[in-house]
Coordinates of C-alpha atoms in Angstrom, one line a residue:
M1 CA 68.4 67.8 74.4
S2 CA 66.2 69.1 71.6
S3 CA 67.3 68.3 68.1
K4 CA 66.9 72.0 67.0
P5 CA 70.5 72.9 67.9
L6 CA 71.6 70.0 65.7
S7 CA 69.6 71.4 62.8
T8 CA 71.0 74.9 63.4
W9 CA 74.5 73.5 63.4
C10 CA 73.8 71.7 60.1
R11 CA 72.5 74.9 58.5
G12 CA 75.8 76.5 59.3
Q13 CA 77.5 73.6 57.4
L14 CA 75.0 73.6 54.5
D15 CA 77.6 74.6 51.8
E16 CA 79.7 71.6 52.8
L17 CA 76.6 69.3 52.9
L18 CA 75.6 70.4 49.4
G19 CA 79.2 69.9 48.3
D20 CA 79.0 66.3 49.4
V21 CA 75.7 65.9 47.5
S22 CA 77.2 67.4 44.4
M23 CA 80.2 65.1 44.6
L24 CA 78.1 62.0 44.7
V25 CA 75.7 63.2 42.0
H26 CA 78.7 63.8 39.7
H27 CA 80.0 60.3 40.3
E28 CA 77.6 58.6 37.9
S29 CA 76.6 55.1 39.0
P30 CA 74.1 53.4 36.7
S31 CA 73.1 50.0 38.1
S32 CA 74.4 48.2 35.0
E33 CA 77.7 50.0 34.6
K34 CA 80.2 48.0 36.8
A35 CA 83.2 50.2 36.1
L36 CA 81.3 53.4 37.1
L37 CA 79.9 51.7 40.2
D38 CA 83.4 50.6 41.3
K39 CA 84.7 54.2 40.9
T40 CA 81.8 55.5 42.9
A41 CA 82.4 52.9 45.7
D42 CA 86.1 54.0 45.7
S43 CA 85.0 57.6 46.1
I44 CA 82.5 56.8 48.9
T45 CA 85.2 54.9 50.8
T46 CA 87.5 57.9 50.6
W47 CA 84.7 60.3 51.5
L48 CA 83.8 58.3 54.6
R49 CA 87.4 58.4 55.8
D50 CA 87.7 62.1 55.1
R51 CA 84.4 62.9 57.0
L52 CA 84.4 60.4 59.8
G53 CA 88.0 59.1 60.1
A54 CA 89.2 55.6 60.0
P55 CA 86.3 53.1 60.6
S56 CA 86.5 50.3 63.1
E57 CA 85.8 47.8 60.4
L58 CA 85.5 48.1 56.6
T59 CA 84.6 45.2 54.3
R60 CA 84.0 45.6 50.6
H61 CA 81.8 42.7 49.4
E62 CA 82.8 42.5 45.7
H63 CA 80.8 41.2 42.9
A64 CA 81.8 40.5 39.3
E65 CA 78.7 42.1 37.7
H66 CA 76.8 44.2 40.3
G67 CA 78.0 47.1 42.4
D68 CA 80.0 46.2 45.4
L69 CA 78.5 46.4 48.9
L70 CA 80.4 48.7 51.4
E71 CA 80.0 47.5 55.0
V72 CA 81.6 50.2 57.2
T73 CA 81.4 50.3 61.0
Y74 CA 82.1 53.2 63.3
A75 CA 82.3 52.3 67.0
G76 CA 80.1 54.2 69.4
S77 CA 78.6 53.8 72.9
T78 CA 76.8 50.5 72.2
E79 CA 78.1 47.0 71.6
A80 CA 75.4 46.2 69.1
P81 CA 75.2 48.6 66.1
V82 CA 72.5 50.5 64.4
L83 CA 72.4 49.5 60.8
M84 CA 72.0 52.3 58.3
I85 CA 71.3 51.3 54.7
G86 CA 71.5 53.2 51.5
H87 CA 72.3 52.6 47.8
Y88 CA 74.6 54.5 45.5
D89 CA 73.3 53.0 42.2
T90 CA 70.8 55.0 40.1
V91 CA 68.5 54.4 37.2
W92 CA 70.2 57.1 35.1
P93 CA 72.5 56.1 32.2
A94 CA 76.1 57.2 31.8
G95 CA 76.4 60.7 30.4
T96 CA 73.1 62.0 31.9
V97 CA 75.0 64.3 34.3
D98 CA 76.7 66.0 31.4
G99 CA 73.4 67.6 30.3
W100 CA 71.9 67.7 33.8
P101 CA 74.6 68.6 36.4
F102 CA 74.0 69.2 40.1
A103 CA 72.5 72.7 40.6
V104 CA 70.8 74.7 43.4
R105 CA 67.9 76.5 42.0
E106 CA 66.2 79.8 42.9
D107 CA 63.0 77.9 44.1
G108 CA 65.0 76.4 47.0
T109 CA 65.5 73.0 45.4
A110 CA 68.6 71.2 44.2
T111 CA 68.5 68.9 41.2
G112 CA 70.7 66.3 39.4
P113 CA 70.4 62.7 38.5
G114 CA 70.0 60.4 41.5
I115 CA 70.0 63.4 44.0
Y116 CA 66.6 62.4 45.5
D117 CA 66.9 58.6 45.0
M118 CA 69.1 58.5 46.9
K119 CA 72.5 60.2 47.1
T120 CA 71.3 63.0 49.4
G121 CA 70.2 60.1 51.8
L122 CA 73.8 58.9 52.0
V123 CA 75.0 62.4 52.9
T124 CA 72.2 62.6 55.5
G125 CA 73.4 59.5 57.3
V126 CA 77.1 60.5 57.4
W127 CA 76.4 64.0 58.6
A128 CA 74.1 62.7 61.3
L129 CA 77.2 61.2 62.9
L130 CA 79.1 64.4 62.4
A131 CA 76.3 66.4 64.1
L132 CA 76.3 64.1 67.2
R133 CA 80.1 64.4 67.4
A134 CA 79.9 68.2 67.2
F135 CA 77.7 68.2 70.3
D136 CA 79.4 65.3 72.0
L137 CA 76.0 63.5 72.2
P138 CA 75.5 59.8 72.8
C139 CA 76.0 57.9 69.5
P140 CA 75.6 54.2 69.1
T141 CA 77.9 52.0 67.1
V142 CA 76.8 52.6 63.5
R143 CA 77.2 50.1 60.6
F144 CA 76.7 51.6 57.2
M145 CA 75.7 49.3 54.3
F146 CA 75.9 51.2 51.0
N147 CA 75.1 48.9 48.1
G148 CA 75.2 49.3 44.3
D149 CA 72.5 46.9 43.2
E150 CA 69.3 48.2 44.9
E151 CA 67.6 49.4 41.7
L152 CA 68.0 45.8 40.4
G153 CA 66.3 44.3 43.5
S154 CA 69.5 43.9 45.6
P155 CA 70.3 40.4 44.3
M156 CA 73.9 40.5 45.6
S157 CA 73.5 42.6 48.7
R158 CA 70.3 41.1 50.1
P159 CA 72.0 38.1 51.8
H160 CA 74.5 40.5 53.5
I161 CA 71.6 42.7 54.8
E162 CA 69.7 39.7 56.1
R163 CA 72.9 38.4 57.8
A164 CA 73.7 41.8 59.5
A165 CA 70.3 43.0 60.6
P166 CA 69.5 40.5 63.3
D167 CA 72.6 41.6 65.3
C168 CA 71.6 45.2 65.2
L169 CA 69.6 47.3 67.6
A170 CA 67.5 48.7 64.8
T171 CA 67.8 49.5 61.0
L172 CA 67.4 52.9 59.5
V173 CA 67.0 53.1 55.7
L174 CA 68.1 56.4 54.1
E175 CA 65.7 56.3 51.1
P176 CA 63.8 59.5 50.3
G177 CA 61.0 60.6 52.6
V178 CA 57.5 61.7 51.7
G179 CA 57.4 65.4 52.5
W180 CA 58.5 65.5 56.1
D181 CA 57.1 62.1 56.8
V182 CA 58.8 58.7 56.7
K183 CA 57.9 55.3 55.2
A184 CA 56.6 52.7 57.6
K185 CA 55.0 50.3 55.1
R186 CA 56.0 49.2 51.6
K187 CA 54.5 46.7 49.2
G188 CA 56.2 43.6 48.2
V189 CA 57.5 43.4 44.6
G190 CA 57.3 40.5 42.1
I191 CA 59.0 40.6 38.7
F192 CA 57.9 37.9 36.2
T193 CA 58.3 37.1 32.6
I194 CA 55.7 35.1 30.7
T195 CA 56.7 33.4 27.4
T196 CA 54.3 31.6 25.1
H197 CA 55.6 29.1 22.6
G198 CA 53.2 28.5 19.7
V199 CA 53.4 26.9 16.2
E200 CA 54.5 29.1 13.2
A201 CA 52.6 28.9 9.9
H202 CA 51.8 31.1 6.9
A203 CA 48.9 33.3 8.0
G204 CA 47.2 33.0 4.6
N205 CA 47.9 29.6 3.2
N206 CA 48.2 27.5 6.3
A207 CA 46.2 29.4 9.0
T208 CA 44.8 26.3 10.7
D209 CA 48.3 24.7 11.0
G210 CA 49.5 27.5 13.2
A211 CA 49.0 28.2 16.9
S212 CA 49.6 31.9 17.7
A213 CA 51.8 32.6 20.7
I214 CA 50.6 36.3 20.5
H215 CA 47.0 35.4 20.7
A216 CA 47.6 33.1 23.6
L217 CA 49.6 35.8 25.4
A218 CA 46.8 38.3 24.9
E219 CA 44.4 35.9 26.5
I220 CA 46.7 35.4 29.5
I221 CA 47.3 39.2 29.9
H222 CA 43.6 39.8 30.0
R223 CA 43.2 37.1 32.7
L224 CA 46.1 38.5 34.7
A225 CA 44.7 42.0 34.6
G226 CA 41.5 40.7 36.2
E227 CA 43.5 39.2 39.1
A228 CA 44.5 42.7 40.4
D229 CA 42.8 43.5 43.7
H230 CA 43.2 47.2 44.5
E231 CA 41.2 46.8 47.8
R232 CA 43.8 44.4 49.0
G233 CA 46.7 46.4 47.6
T234 CA 47.5 44.1 44.7
T235 CA 48.5 45.7 41.4
I236 CA 49.5 43.9 38.2
N237 CA 51.2 45.8 35.4
V238 CA 52.4 44.4 32.0
G239 CA 55.2 46.8 31.3
T240 CA 56.6 45.4 28.0
M241 CA 55.5 42.8 25.5
S242 CA 57.0 41.5 22.2
G243 CA 56.5 38.6 19.8
G244 CA 56.2 37.3 16.3
T245 CA 58.4 37.7 13.2
A246 CA 56.2 39.2 10.5
R247 CA 52.7 40.4 9.7
N248 CA 51.8 37.3 7.7
V249 CA 53.4 34.7 10.0
I250 CA 51.4 33.1 12.8
A251 CA 53.6 33.9 15.8
G252 CA 55.7 31.1 17.2
K253 CA 56.9 33.0 20.3
A254 CA 55.8 36.0 22.4
G255 CA 56.5 37.3 25.8
C256 CA 55.8 40.0 28.4
L257 CA 57.4 41.5 31.5
I258 CA 55.2 41.9 34.5
D259 CA 55.5 44.0 37.7
I260 CA 53.3 42.9 40.6
R261 CA 52.9 44.7 44.0
I262 CA 51.3 43.1 47.0
S263 CA 50.6 44.2 50.6
D264 CA 50.6 40.8 52.2
Q265 CA 52.1 37.4 51.7
A266 CA 48.7 35.7 51.2
E267 CA 48.4 37.7 47.9
A268 CA 51.7 36.4 46.7
D269 CA 50.5 32.9 47.4
R270 CA 47.3 33.6 45.4
I271 CA 49.2 35.0 42.4
D272 CA 51.6 32.0 42.5
A273 CA 48.6 29.7 42.2
V274 CA 47.3 31.8 39.2
F275 CA 50.6 31.5 37.5
A276 CA 50.7 27.8 38.0
G277 CA 47.3 27.5 36.3
L278 CA 47.9 29.7 33.2
R279 CA 46.9 28.1 29.9
G280 CA 45.9 29.4 26.5
S281 CA 42.7 28.3 24.8
D282 CA 44.8 26.5 22.1
P283 CA 46.4 23.5 23.8
R284 CA 49.3 23.6 21.3
V285 CA 50.7 26.7 22.9
R286 CA 53.1 26.1 25.8
V287 CA 53.2 28.7 28.6
E288 CA 56.4 29.4 30.5
V289 CA 56.5 31.6 33.7
E290 CA 59.8 32.8 35.1
G291 CA 60.7 35.3 37.8
R292 CA 60.6 35.8 41.5
W293 CA 59.2 37.9 44.4
S294 CA 62.2 40.2 44.7
R295 CA 61.0 41.9 47.9
P296 CA 58.6 40.8 50.6
P297 CA 56.1 43.3 52.0
M298 CA 57.3 45.7 54.7
R299 CA 54.9 45.8 57.6
L300 CA 54.6 48.1 60.6
T301 CA 55.3 45.4 63.3
P302 CA 55.1 46.2 67.0
D303 CA 58.9 46.6 67.2
S304 CA 59.0 48.9 64.1
R305 CA 56.1 50.9 65.6
R306 CA 58.2 51.5 68.7
L307 CA 61.0 52.7 66.5
F308 CA 58.6 55.0 64.6
D309 CA 57.3 56.4 67.9
L310 CA 60.8 57.2 69.0
A311 CA 61.4 59.0 65.6
D312 CA 58.1 60.8 66.0
E313 CA 59.1 62.2 69.3
V314 CA 62.4 63.5 67.9
A315 CA 60.6 65.0 64.8
A316 CA 57.9 66.7 67.0
S317 CA 60.6 68.4 69.1
L318 CA 62.5 69.4 65.9
R319 CA 59.7 70.5 63.6
A320 CA 56.4 68.5 63.4
P321 CA 55.1 65.0 64.2
L322 CA 55.5 62.3 61.6
Q323 CA 53.0 60.2 59.7
P324 CA 53.7 56.5 59.0
I325 CA 53.3 56.6 55.2
S326 CA 52.6 53.5 53.2
V327 CA 54.0 53.4 49.6
G328 CA 53.9 51.0 46.6
G329 CA 57.6 50.9 45.9
G330 CA 60.0 48.4 47.5
S331 CA 63.4 49.0 49.2
D332 CA 66.0 47.1 51.2
A333 CA 63.8 47.9 54.3
N334 CA 61.5 45.1 53.0
F335 CA 64.1 42.5 53.7
V336 CA 64.6 43.6 57.3
S337 CA 60.9 43.8 58.0
A338 CA 60.3 40.3 56.7
L339 CA 62.7 39.1 59.4
G340 CA 60.5 40.6 62.0
L341 CA 63.1 43.2 63.0
P342 CA 62.6 46.9 63.8
V343 CA 63.1 49.1 60.7
L344 CA 62.2 52.6 59.6
D345 CA 62.5 53.8 56.1
G346 CA 62.3 57.2 54.3
L347 CA 64.8 59.0 56.5
G348 CA 66.6 60.6 53.6
A349 CA 65.9 63.6 51.5
S350 CA 62.6 65.5 51.1
G351 CA 61.8 66.2 47.5
D352 CA 60.2 64.5 44.5
G353 CA 60.8 63.0 41.1
A354 CA 62.5 59.7 41.7
H355 CA 63.4 58.1 38.4
A356 CA 62.1 61.2 36.6
L357 CA 63.6 64.3 34.9
H358 CA 62.1 66.6 37.6
E359 CA 64.0 64.8 40.4
H360 CA 65.0 67.2 43.1
V361 CA 65.5 67.7 46.8
I362 CA 64.3 70.5 49.1
V363 CA 67.5 72.3 50.3
D364 CA 66.0 73.8 53.4
D365 CA 64.8 70.4 54.6
I366 CA 68.3 68.8 54.5
P367 CA 69.5 70.2 57.9
D368 CA 66.3 69.1 59.6
R369 CA 66.6 65.6 58.0
V370 CA 70.2 65.3 59.3
A371 CA 69.0 66.4 62.7
L372 CA 66.2 63.9 62.7
V373 CA 68.5 60.9 62.0
A374 CA 71.0 62.2 64.5
G375 CA 68.3 62.5 67.1
V376 CA 67.0 59.0 66.5
L377 CA 70.5 57.6 66.8
S378 CA 71.1 59.4 70.0
R379 CA 67.8 58.2 71.5
I380 CA 68.6 54.6 70.5
A381 CA 72.0 55.0 72.2
D382 CA 70.3 56.4 75.4
D383 CA 67.8 53.6 75.5
A384 CA 70.5 50.9 75.0
L385 CA 72.7 52.2 77.8

């Protein structure tokens, strides 16, 4: 069956689809606000039951500081499930929605904090099951994992994702797409802090007694900038820096926060060696490096390529073929890819403006996106039978 009837059906339900998006947007869920995250998780649980009925299994993995992970399974025609991952936390602080509520605009877009990254994606995944039910099409067992700590690097939910993915037929990640296309490759992400510890002294009276932590940090930053290798996909960005106590005091402490993106593990090993050898020109300054590689690179493995090809066939029958886009940002798909398992990302909303005030989704694309995910699920169920 072509996926076009699924898209046509979704267009007939567009008001309800947008209502669900609006509901999620107005449940503010900043990654650092545990109380708001908990309320959003409560609402998502209720919403899933209202839309899809009682799940076969529901586990809420609770955490004292981060947003809880909802692991919800709906039984289908396969014994092994398809894993569908999405996050409900956003980068937007509490109160943002008061001045920027959900709205459908005359230009055919809908806007609101978190609408593109990635609350419309959650709606896409849920409505894909509803579309398959409406046409009584084959649907595999689906396991949703909706987490509330993705924007922080998924420190709590990562072990659960890595535990669940190996038992699944495939993993579909509902992050935003790139136009009509999906994300087949992502860079790995490293988050590091460098702190330099110097010797304080009066900058005028005792200049030679001091060892400037700021001067040492400047030397180190200059060296690190030179370690970027754009041809190999390695970028290094010093996002923030601070240090010192006063203009006329030789700084005793300074620090910076660094974001590093890599396309392959060999580059992570190279950067680790660079960090291990960091020194300032003044031996009295001690250099401390803290941090981790929060996400490994996502690669287009042979298994993931077969999953992409399946999605491409569905997309071509629905609207247009897909391109396997490579992007610099990381997601939970990186964890699954690092395990060597089939995964496809970027199946959520079309739009733009993630983490920015022009964040929006393209309303007319929502039914097609739902139909695409539904078609992929149905094809996986057919292939597994």
